[in-house]
PDB file of C-alpha atoms in Angstrom:
ATOM      1  CA  ALA G   1     -73.541 -14.485  26.415  1.00  0.00           C
ATOM      2  CA  GLN G   2     -73.268 -14.604  30.094  1.00  0.00           C
ATOM      3  CA  LYS G   3     -71.290 -11.862  31.806  1.00  0.00           C
ATOM      4  CA  VAL G   4     -71.062 -10.030  35.095  1.00  0.00           C
ATOM      5  CA  THR G   5     -69.343  -6.685  35.409  1.00  0.00           C
ATOM      6  CA  GLN G   6     -68.309  -5.126  38.698  1.00  0.00           C
ATOM      7  CA  ALA G   7     -66.757  -1.864  37.583  1.00  0.00           C
ATOM      8  CA  GLN G   8     -65.560  -0.814  41.020  1.00  0.00           C
ATOM      9  CA  THR G   9     -62.306  -2.535  41.728  1.00  0.00           C
ATOM     10  CA  GLU G  10     -61.800  -0.978  45.194  1.00  0.00           C
ATOM     11  CA  ILE G  11     -63.818   1.257  47.368  1.00  0.00           C
ATOM     12  CA  SER G  12     -62.685   2.898  50.608  1.00  0.00           C
ATOM     13  CA  VAL G  13     -65.058   4.454  53.107  1.00  0.00           C
ATOM     14  CA  VAL G  14     -65.006   5.607  56.685  1.00  0.00           C
ATOM     15  CA  GLU G  15     -66.991   3.689  59.233  1.00  0.00           C
ATOM     16  CA  LYS G  16     -70.712   4.617  59.360  1.00  0.00           C
ATOM     17  CA  GLU G  17     -70.764   5.797  55.753  1.00  0.00           C
ATOM     18  CA  ASP G  18     -73.214   4.152  53.355  1.00  0.00           C
ATOM     19  CA  VAL G  19     -71.701   2.390  50.373  1.00  0.00           C
ATOM     20  CA  THR G  20     -73.167   0.911  47.225  1.00  0.00           C
ATOM     21  CA  LEU G  21     -71.454  -1.852  45.222  1.00  0.00           C
ATOM     22  CA  ASP G  22     -72.471  -2.010  41.574  1.00  0.00           C
ATOM     23  CA  CYS G  23     -73.231  -5.139  39.572  1.00  0.00           C
ATOM     24  CA  VAL G  24     -74.265  -5.144  35.867  1.00  0.00           C
ATOM     25  CA  TYR G  25     -75.028  -8.433  34.141  1.00  0.00           C
ATOM     26  CA  GLU G  26     -75.635  -9.657  30.627  1.00  0.00           C
ATOM     27  CA  THR G  27     -77.786 -12.586  29.642  1.00  0.00           C
ATOM     28  CA  ARG G  28     -80.137 -13.587  26.892  1.00  0.00           C
ATOM     29  CA  ASP G  29     -82.104 -15.905  29.093  1.00  0.00           C
ATOM     30  CA  THR G  30     -85.388 -14.980  30.685  1.00  0.00           C
ATOM     31  CA  THR G  31     -84.762 -17.330  33.635  1.00  0.00           C
ATOM     32  CA  TYR G  32     -81.713 -16.556  35.618  1.00  0.00           C
ATOM     33  CA  TYR G  33     -80.469 -16.083  39.159  1.00  0.00           C
ATOM     34  CA  LEU G  34     -78.278 -13.419  40.663  1.00  0.00           C
ATOM     35  CA  PHE G  35     -76.107 -13.791  43.764  1.00  0.00           C
ATOM     36  CA  TRP G  36     -73.826 -11.826  46.053  1.00  0.00           C
ATOM     37  CA  TYR G  37     -71.016 -13.454  47.978  1.00  0.00           C
ATOM     38  CA  LYS G  38     -68.660 -11.990  50.532  1.00  0.00           C
ATOM     39  CA  GLN G  39     -64.980 -12.988  50.914  1.00  0.00           C
ATOM     40  CA  PRO G  40     -63.544 -11.638  54.173  1.00  0.00           C
ATOM     41  CA  PRO G  41     -59.814 -11.384  54.741  1.00  0.00           C
ATOM     42  CA  SER G  42     -59.844 -14.923  56.117  1.00  0.00           C
ATOM     43  CA  GLY G  43     -60.534 -16.120  52.524  1.00  0.00           C
ATOM     44  CA  GLU G  44     -63.688 -18.140  52.712  1.00  0.00           C
ATOM     45  CA  LEU G  45     -66.614 -17.368  50.450  1.00  0.00           C
ATOM     46  CA  VAL G  46     -69.938 -16.579  52.175  1.00  0.00           C
ATOM     47  CA  PHE G  47     -73.279 -16.532  50.413  1.00  0.00           C
ATOM     48  CA  LEU G  48     -75.283 -13.351  51.060  1.00  0.00           C
ATOM     49  CA  ILE G  49     -78.327 -13.341  48.791  1.00  0.00           C
ATOM     50  CA  ARG G  50     -79.997 -14.980  45.737  1.00  0.00           C
ATOM     51  CA  ARG G  51     -82.551 -13.248  43.571  1.00  0.00           C
ATOM     52  CA  ASN G  52     -84.422 -14.844  40.580  1.00  0.00           C
ATOM     53  CA  SER G  53     -85.232 -13.032  37.388  1.00  0.00           C
ATOM     54  CA  PHE G  54     -88.975 -13.046  38.049  1.00  0.00           C
ATOM     55  CA  ASP G  55     -88.762 -11.254  41.371  1.00  0.00           C
ATOM     56  CA  GLU G  56     -87.677  -7.650  41.173  1.00  0.00           C
ATOM     57  CA  GLN G  57     -88.642  -6.854  44.717  1.00  0.00           C
ATOM     58  CA  ASN G  58     -85.846  -5.201  46.591  1.00  0.00           C
ATOM     59  CA  GLU G  59     -84.594  -6.878  49.718  1.00  0.00           C
ATOM     60  CA  ILE G  60     -83.364  -5.578  53.045  1.00  0.00           C
ATOM     61  CA  SER G  61     -81.542  -7.620  55.632  1.00  0.00           C
ATOM     62  CA  GLY G  62     -80.291  -5.585  58.540  1.00  0.00           C
ATOM     63  CA  ARG G  63     -77.748  -3.094  57.213  1.00  0.00           C
ATOM     64  CA  TYR G  64     -77.684  -4.795  53.816  1.00  0.00           C
ATOM     65  CA  SER G  65     -80.035  -4.039  50.986  1.00  0.00           C
ATOM     66  CA  TRP G  66     -80.189  -5.080  47.362  1.00  0.00           C
ATOM     67  CA  ASN G  67     -81.674  -3.246  44.389  1.00  0.00           C
ATOM     68  CA  PHE G  68     -82.577  -5.452  41.395  1.00  0.00           C
ATOM     69  CA  GLN G  69     -83.542  -3.610  38.210  1.00  0.00           C
ATOM     70  CA  LYS G  70     -84.078  -5.652  35.081  1.00  0.00           C
ATOM     71  CA  SER G  71     -84.479  -2.503  32.947  1.00  0.00           C
ATOM     72  CA  THR G  72     -80.798  -1.636  33.547  1.00  0.00           C
ATOM     73  CA  SER G  73     -79.651  -5.248  34.125  1.00  0.00           C
ATOM     74  CA  SER G  74     -78.274  -4.277  37.504  1.00  0.00           C
ATOM     75  CA  PHE G  75     -78.238  -5.878  40.897  1.00  0.00           C
ATOM     76  CA  ASN G  76     -76.602  -3.413  43.280  1.00  0.00           C
ATOM     77  CA  PHE G  77     -75.784  -3.948  46.927  1.00  0.00           C
ATOM     78  CA  THR G  78     -75.867  -1.268  49.592  1.00  0.00           C
ATOM     79  CA  ILE G  79     -74.350  -1.388  53.045  1.00  0.00           C
ATOM     80  CA  THR G  80     -75.832   1.189  55.395  1.00  0.00           C
ATOM     81  CA  ALA G  81     -73.678   2.518  58.243  1.00  0.00           C
ATOM     82  CA  SER G  82     -70.701   0.474  57.229  1.00  0.00           C
ATOM     83  CA  GLN G  83     -68.533  -1.182  59.836  1.00  0.00           C
ATOM     84  CA  VAL G  84     -64.929  -2.307  59.892  1.00  0.00           C
ATOM     85  CA  VAL G  85     -66.155  -5.944  59.758  1.00  0.00           C
ATOM     86  CA  ASP G  86     -67.678  -5.247  56.365  1.00  0.00           C
ATOM     87  CA  SER G  87     -64.213  -4.972  54.837  1.00  0.00           C
ATOM     88  CA  ALA G  88     -64.054  -7.779  52.300  1.00  0.00           C
ATOM     89  CA  VAL G  89     -64.165  -8.586  48.651  1.00  0.00           C
ATOM     90  CA  TYR G  90     -67.729  -8.828  47.362  1.00  0.00           C
ATOM     91  CA  PHE G  91     -68.602 -10.866  44.311  1.00  0.00           C
ATOM     92  CA  CYS G  92     -71.726 -10.656  42.228  1.00  0.00           C
ATOM     93  CA  ALA G  93     -72.603 -13.788  40.206  1.00  0.00           C
ATOM     94  CA  LEU G  94     -75.094 -14.923  37.535  1.00  0.00           C
ATOM     95  CA  SER G  95     -76.552 -18.309  36.931  1.00  0.00           C
ATOM     96  CA  GLN G  96     -78.684 -18.788  33.797  1.00  0.00           C
ATOM     97  CA  ASN G  97     -80.830 -21.500  32.290  1.00  0.00           C
ATOM     98  CA  THR G  98     -78.669 -21.926  29.174  1.00  0.00           C
ATOM     99  CA  GLY G  99     -75.727 -24.050  30.149  1.00  0.00           C
ATOM    100  CA  GLY G 100     -77.535 -25.724  32.979  1.00  0.00           C
ATOM    101  CA  PHE G 101     -77.269 -22.962  35.537  1.00  0.00           C
ATOM    102  CA  LYS G 102     -73.528 -22.879  35.945  1.00  0.00           C
ATOM    103  CA  THR G 103     -72.482 -19.723  37.741  1.00  0.00           C
ATOM    104  CA  ILE G 104     -70.277 -16.948  36.379  1.00  0.00           C
ATOM    105  CA  PHE G 105     -68.737 -14.472  38.808  1.00  0.00           C
ATOM    106  CA  GLY G 106     -67.756 -10.894  38.425  1.00  0.00           C
ATOM    107  CA  ALA G 107     -64.229  -9.754  39.195  1.00  0.00           C
ATOM    108  CA  GLY G 108     -65.169  -8.572  42.618  1.00  0.00           C
ATOM    109  CA  THR G 109     -65.132  -5.256  44.499  1.00  0.00           C
ATOM    110  CA  ARG G 110     -62.717  -4.873  47.410  1.00  0.00           C
ATOM    111  CA  LEU G 111     -64.265  -2.763  50.169  1.00  0.00           C
ATOM    112  CA  PHE G 112     -62.100  -1.117  52.820  1.00  0.00           C
ATOM    113  CA  VAL G 113     -63.942   0.310  55.831  1.00  0.00           C
ATOM    114  CA  LYS G 114     -61.708   2.494  57.969  1.00  0.00           C
ATOM    115  CA  ALA G 115     -62.384   3.150  61.643  1.00  0.00           C
TER     116      ALA G 115
ATOM    117  CA  ASP S   1     -66.953 -30.507  60.521  1.00  0.00           C
ATOM    118  CA  ALA S   2     -66.870 -28.496  57.333  1.00  0.00           C
ATOM    119  CA  ASP S   3     -69.307 -29.480  54.605  1.00  0.00           C
ATOM    120  CA  VAL S   4     -66.774 -29.002  51.810  1.00  0.00           C
ATOM    121  CA  THR S   5     -63.114 -29.791  52.422  1.00  0.00           C
ATOM    122  CA  GLN S   6     -60.086 -29.282  50.239  1.00  0.00           C
ATOM    123  CA  THR S   7     -56.635 -30.815  50.516  1.00  0.00           C
ATOM    124  CA  PRO S   8     -53.978 -29.608  50.610  1.00  0.00           C
ATOM    125  CA  ARG S   9     -54.649 -26.116  51.909  1.00  0.00           C
ATOM    126  CA  ASN S  10     -51.314 -24.881  50.711  1.00  0.00           C
ATOM    127  CA  ARG S  11     -48.902 -26.325  48.160  1.00  0.00           C
ATOM    128  CA  ILE S  12     -45.638 -25.147  46.647  1.00  0.00           C
ATOM    129  CA  THR S  13     -44.458 -27.054  43.652  1.00  0.00           C
ATOM    130  CA  LYS S  14     -42.073 -26.734  40.750  1.00  0.00           C
ATOM    131  CA  THR S  15     -42.660 -26.213  37.079  1.00  0.00           C
ATOM    132  CA  GLY S  16     -43.389 -29.436  35.278  1.00  0.00           C
ATOM    133  CA  LYS S  17     -44.573 -31.383  38.299  1.00  0.00           C
ATOM    134  CA  ARG S  18     -47.954 -33.121  38.373  1.00  0.00           C
ATOM    135  CA  ILE S  19     -50.195 -32.087  41.220  1.00  0.00           C
ATOM    136  CA  MET S  20     -53.639 -33.045  42.365  1.00  0.00           C
ATOM    137  CA  LEU S  21     -56.062 -31.015  44.427  1.00  0.00           C
ATOM    138  CA  GLU S  22     -58.811 -32.894  46.141  1.00  0.00           C
ATOM    139  CA  CYS S  23     -62.299 -31.923  47.204  1.00  0.00           C
ATOM    140  CA  SER S  24     -64.780 -33.759  49.349  1.00  0.00           C
ATOM    141  CA  GLN S  25     -68.286 -32.805  50.394  1.00  0.00           C
ATOM    142  CA  THR S  26     -70.832 -34.040  52.854  1.00  0.00           C
ATOM    143  CA  LYS S  27     -73.708 -31.897  51.549  1.00  0.00           C
ATOM    144  CA  GLY S  28     -75.083 -34.692  49.360  1.00  0.00           C
ATOM    145  CA  HIS S  29     -75.032 -32.407  46.339  1.00  0.00           C
ATOM    146  CA  ASP S  30     -74.786 -33.669  42.815  1.00  0.00           C
ATOM    147  CA  ARG S  31     -73.104 -30.598  41.362  1.00  0.00           C
ATOM    148  CA  MET S  32     -69.461 -29.826  41.981  1.00  0.00           C
ATOM    149  CA  TYR S  33     -67.226 -27.072  40.600  1.00  0.00           C
ATOM    150  CA  TRP S  34     -63.563 -26.006  40.507  1.00  0.00           C
ATOM    151  CA  TYR S  35     -62.702 -22.333  40.315  1.00  0.00           C
ATOM    152  CA  ARG S  36     -59.456 -20.418  40.394  1.00  0.00           C
ATOM    153  CA  GLN S  37     -59.183 -16.915  41.888  1.00  0.00           C
ATOM    154  CA  ASP S  38     -56.617 -14.423  40.696  1.00  0.00           C
ATOM    155  CA  PRO S  39     -56.399 -10.800  41.837  1.00  0.00           C
ATOM    156  CA  GLY S  40     -58.593  -8.578  39.724  1.00  0.00           C
ATOM    157  CA  LEU S  41     -60.084 -11.488  37.804  1.00  0.00           C
ATOM    158  CA  GLY S  42     -62.546 -12.880  40.348  1.00  0.00           C
ATOM    159  CA  LEU S  43     -63.500 -16.492  40.281  1.00  0.00           C
ATOM    160  CA  ARG S  44     -63.136 -18.294  36.987  1.00  0.00           C
ATOM    161  CA  LEU S  45     -64.724 -21.669  36.306  1.00  0.00           C
ATOM    162  CA  ILE S  46     -62.294 -24.425  35.397  1.00  0.00           C
ATOM    163  CA  TYR S  47     -64.490 -27.539  35.281  1.00  0.00           C
ATOM    164  CA  TYR S  48     -67.862 -28.514  36.566  1.00  0.00           C
ATOM    165  CA  SER S  49     -69.705 -31.767  37.085  1.00  0.00           C
ATOM    166  CA  PHE S  50     -73.456 -32.215  37.317  1.00  0.00           C
ATOM    167  CA  ASP S  51     -73.224 -35.788  38.422  1.00  0.00           C
ATOM    168  CA  VAL S  52     -70.707 -38.613  38.558  1.00  0.00           C
ATOM    169  CA  LYS S  53     -70.983 -39.356  34.833  1.00  0.00           C
ATOM    170  CA  ASP S  54     -71.005 -35.766  33.714  1.00  0.00           C
ATOM    171  CA  ILE S  55     -67.903 -33.551  33.343  1.00  0.00           C
ATOM    172  CA  ASN S  56     -67.858 -30.222  31.590  1.00  0.00           C
ATOM    173  CA  LYS S  57     -65.203 -27.686  30.710  1.00  0.00           C
ATOM    174  CA  GLY S  58     -65.468 -24.199  32.074  1.00  0.00           C
ATOM    175  CA  GLU S  59     -63.914 -20.938  30.961  1.00  0.00           C
ATOM    176  CA  ILE S  60     -60.304 -21.893  31.500  1.00  0.00           C
ATOM    177  CA  SER S  61     -59.875 -25.675  31.360  1.00  0.00           C
ATOM    178  CA  ASP S  62     -56.601 -25.755  29.356  1.00  0.00           C
ATOM    179  CA  GLY S  63     -53.823 -27.322  31.447  1.00  0.00           C
ATOM    180  CA  TYR S  64     -56.238 -28.890  33.877  1.00  0.00           C
ATOM    181  CA  SER S  65     -58.091 -32.182  34.117  1.00  0.00           C
ATOM    182  CA  VAL S  66     -60.620 -33.471  36.641  1.00  0.00           C
ATOM    183  CA  SER S  67     -61.959 -36.713  38.029  1.00  0.00           C
ATOM    184  CA  ARG S  68     -65.316 -37.288  39.685  1.00  0.00           C
ATOM    185  CA  GLN S  69     -64.559 -40.417  41.722  1.00  0.00           C
ATOM    186  CA  ALA S  70     -67.851 -40.420  43.543  1.00  0.00           C
ATOM    187  CA  GLN S  71     -70.781 -38.098  44.280  1.00  0.00           C
ATOM    188  CA  ALA S  72     -68.778 -36.686  47.200  1.00  0.00           C
ATOM    189  CA  LYS S  73     -65.354 -36.366  45.543  1.00  0.00           C
ATOM    190  CA  PHE S  74     -64.056 -34.134  42.727  1.00  0.00           C
ATOM    191  CA  SER S  75     -60.339 -33.860  42.063  1.00  0.00           C
ATOM    192  CA  LEU S  76     -58.475 -31.332  39.971  1.00  0.00           C
ATOM    193  CA  SER S  77     -55.143 -32.194  38.375  1.00  0.00           C
ATOM    194  CA  LEU S  78     -52.451 -30.081  36.859  1.00  0.00           C
ATOM    195  CA  GLU S  79     -50.554 -32.520  34.623  1.00  0.00           C
ATOM    196  CA  SER S  80     -47.573 -30.308  34.199  1.00  0.00           C
ATOM    197  CA  ALA S  81     -47.719 -27.273  36.449  1.00  0.00           C
ATOM    198  CA  ILE S  82     -46.541 -23.865  35.128  1.00  0.00           C
ATOM    199  CA  PRO S  83     -46.018 -20.614  37.065  1.00  0.00           C
ATOM    200  CA  ASN S  84     -49.105 -18.909  35.695  1.00  0.00           C
ATOM    201  CA  GLN S  85     -51.180 -21.575  37.409  1.00  0.00           C
ATOM    202  CA  THR S  86     -50.191 -19.988  40.711  1.00  0.00           C
ATOM    203  CA  ALA S  87     -53.573 -19.017  42.232  1.00  0.00           C
ATOM    204  CA  LEU S  88     -56.129 -19.731  44.873  1.00  0.00           C
ATOM    205  CA  TYR S  89     -58.310 -22.695  43.940  1.00  0.00           C
ATOM    206  CA  PHE S  90     -61.783 -23.207  45.278  1.00  0.00           C
ATOM    207  CA  CYS S  91     -64.057 -26.255  45.094  1.00  0.00           C
ATOM    208  CA  ALA S  92     -67.796 -25.678  45.419  1.00  0.00           C
ATOM    209  CA  THR S  93     -71.022 -27.659  45.434  1.00  0.00           C
ATOM    210  CA  SER S  94     -74.631 -26.933  44.708  1.00  0.00           C
ATOM    211  CA  ASP S  95     -77.853 -28.888  44.664  1.00  0.00           C
ATOM    212  CA  LEU S  96     -79.212 -30.646  41.652  1.00  0.00           C
ATOM    213  CA  ALA S  97     -81.208 -27.686  40.376  1.00  0.00           C
ATOM    214  CA  GLY S  98     -78.241 -25.441  40.407  1.00  0.00           C
ATOM    215  CA  VAL S  99     -80.407 -22.461  41.081  1.00  0.00           C
ATOM    216  CA  ASN S 100     -79.485 -22.169  44.717  1.00  0.00           C
ATOM    217  CA  GLU S 101     -76.240 -20.904  46.279  1.00  0.00           C
ATOM    218  CA  GLN S 102     -72.982 -22.651  46.019  1.00  0.00           C
ATOM    219  CA  PHE S 103     -71.113 -23.886  49.034  1.00  0.00           C
ATOM    220  CA  PHE S 104     -67.359 -23.384  48.923  1.00  0.00           C
ATOM    221  CA  GLY S 105     -64.417 -25.136  50.363  1.00  0.00           C
ATOM    222  CA  PRO S 106     -61.726 -23.168  52.197  1.00  0.00           C
ATOM    223  CA  GLY S 107     -59.488 -22.939  49.178  1.00  0.00           C
ATOM    224  CA  THR S 108     -56.104 -24.271  48.216  1.00  0.00           C
ATOM    225  CA  ARG S 109     -53.278 -21.801  47.714  1.00  0.00           C
ATOM    226  CA  LEU S 110     -51.043 -23.174  44.991  1.00  0.00           C
ATOM    227  CA  THR S 111     -47.614 -21.721  44.149  1.00  0.00           C
ATOM    228  CA  VAL S 112     -45.740 -22.985  41.111  1.00  0.00           C
ATOM    229  CA  LEU S 113     -42.113 -21.953  41.074  1.00  0.00           C
TER     230      LEU S 113
END
């Protein structure tokens, strides 16, 4: 089975707060890829990061960081010092070897950052 | 110019009507996908195509059909639209391996009355 769970439907923070978006995935494959996408209010989908199943190294890009833990099947996303422009819906996604690497998305987490 | 385009961007139609949503890409990718987005449900895969001769059903293909006219074109049809097909529809592409990110079109907002 291939599944992605984003348990947080909506999160509201005040500007400059740190916020973590949770993503838990299910797969029986040993080769898979995890992604995060951002959908700002304008509606387009913007790719943020890809991580493969063999690389558990955490990644930091500016105010964004990602924590990949295979032991808990999680790929969490943290925004440090949030800004109003971070307000968006964020999607976690999984692509696995079985099925030819089609991608399944989570339901998304809507983040509101208030000034 | 955008790499992935969708037409129309907005469409209002009536129950029972046939409607086609079109997607074109200049990325040169073999893989193309159609998703629908509903509030609280995220993106759900309708159909996907790994090349011109390959069409596969996704999670929610009932009521939809697709046509891959060329590497660059992938159309989604609703043969007889119904109100619960009201949603935001996205086309996406990815490279042959499928392990890299997908590139999305701007979306088509479809309303079925």
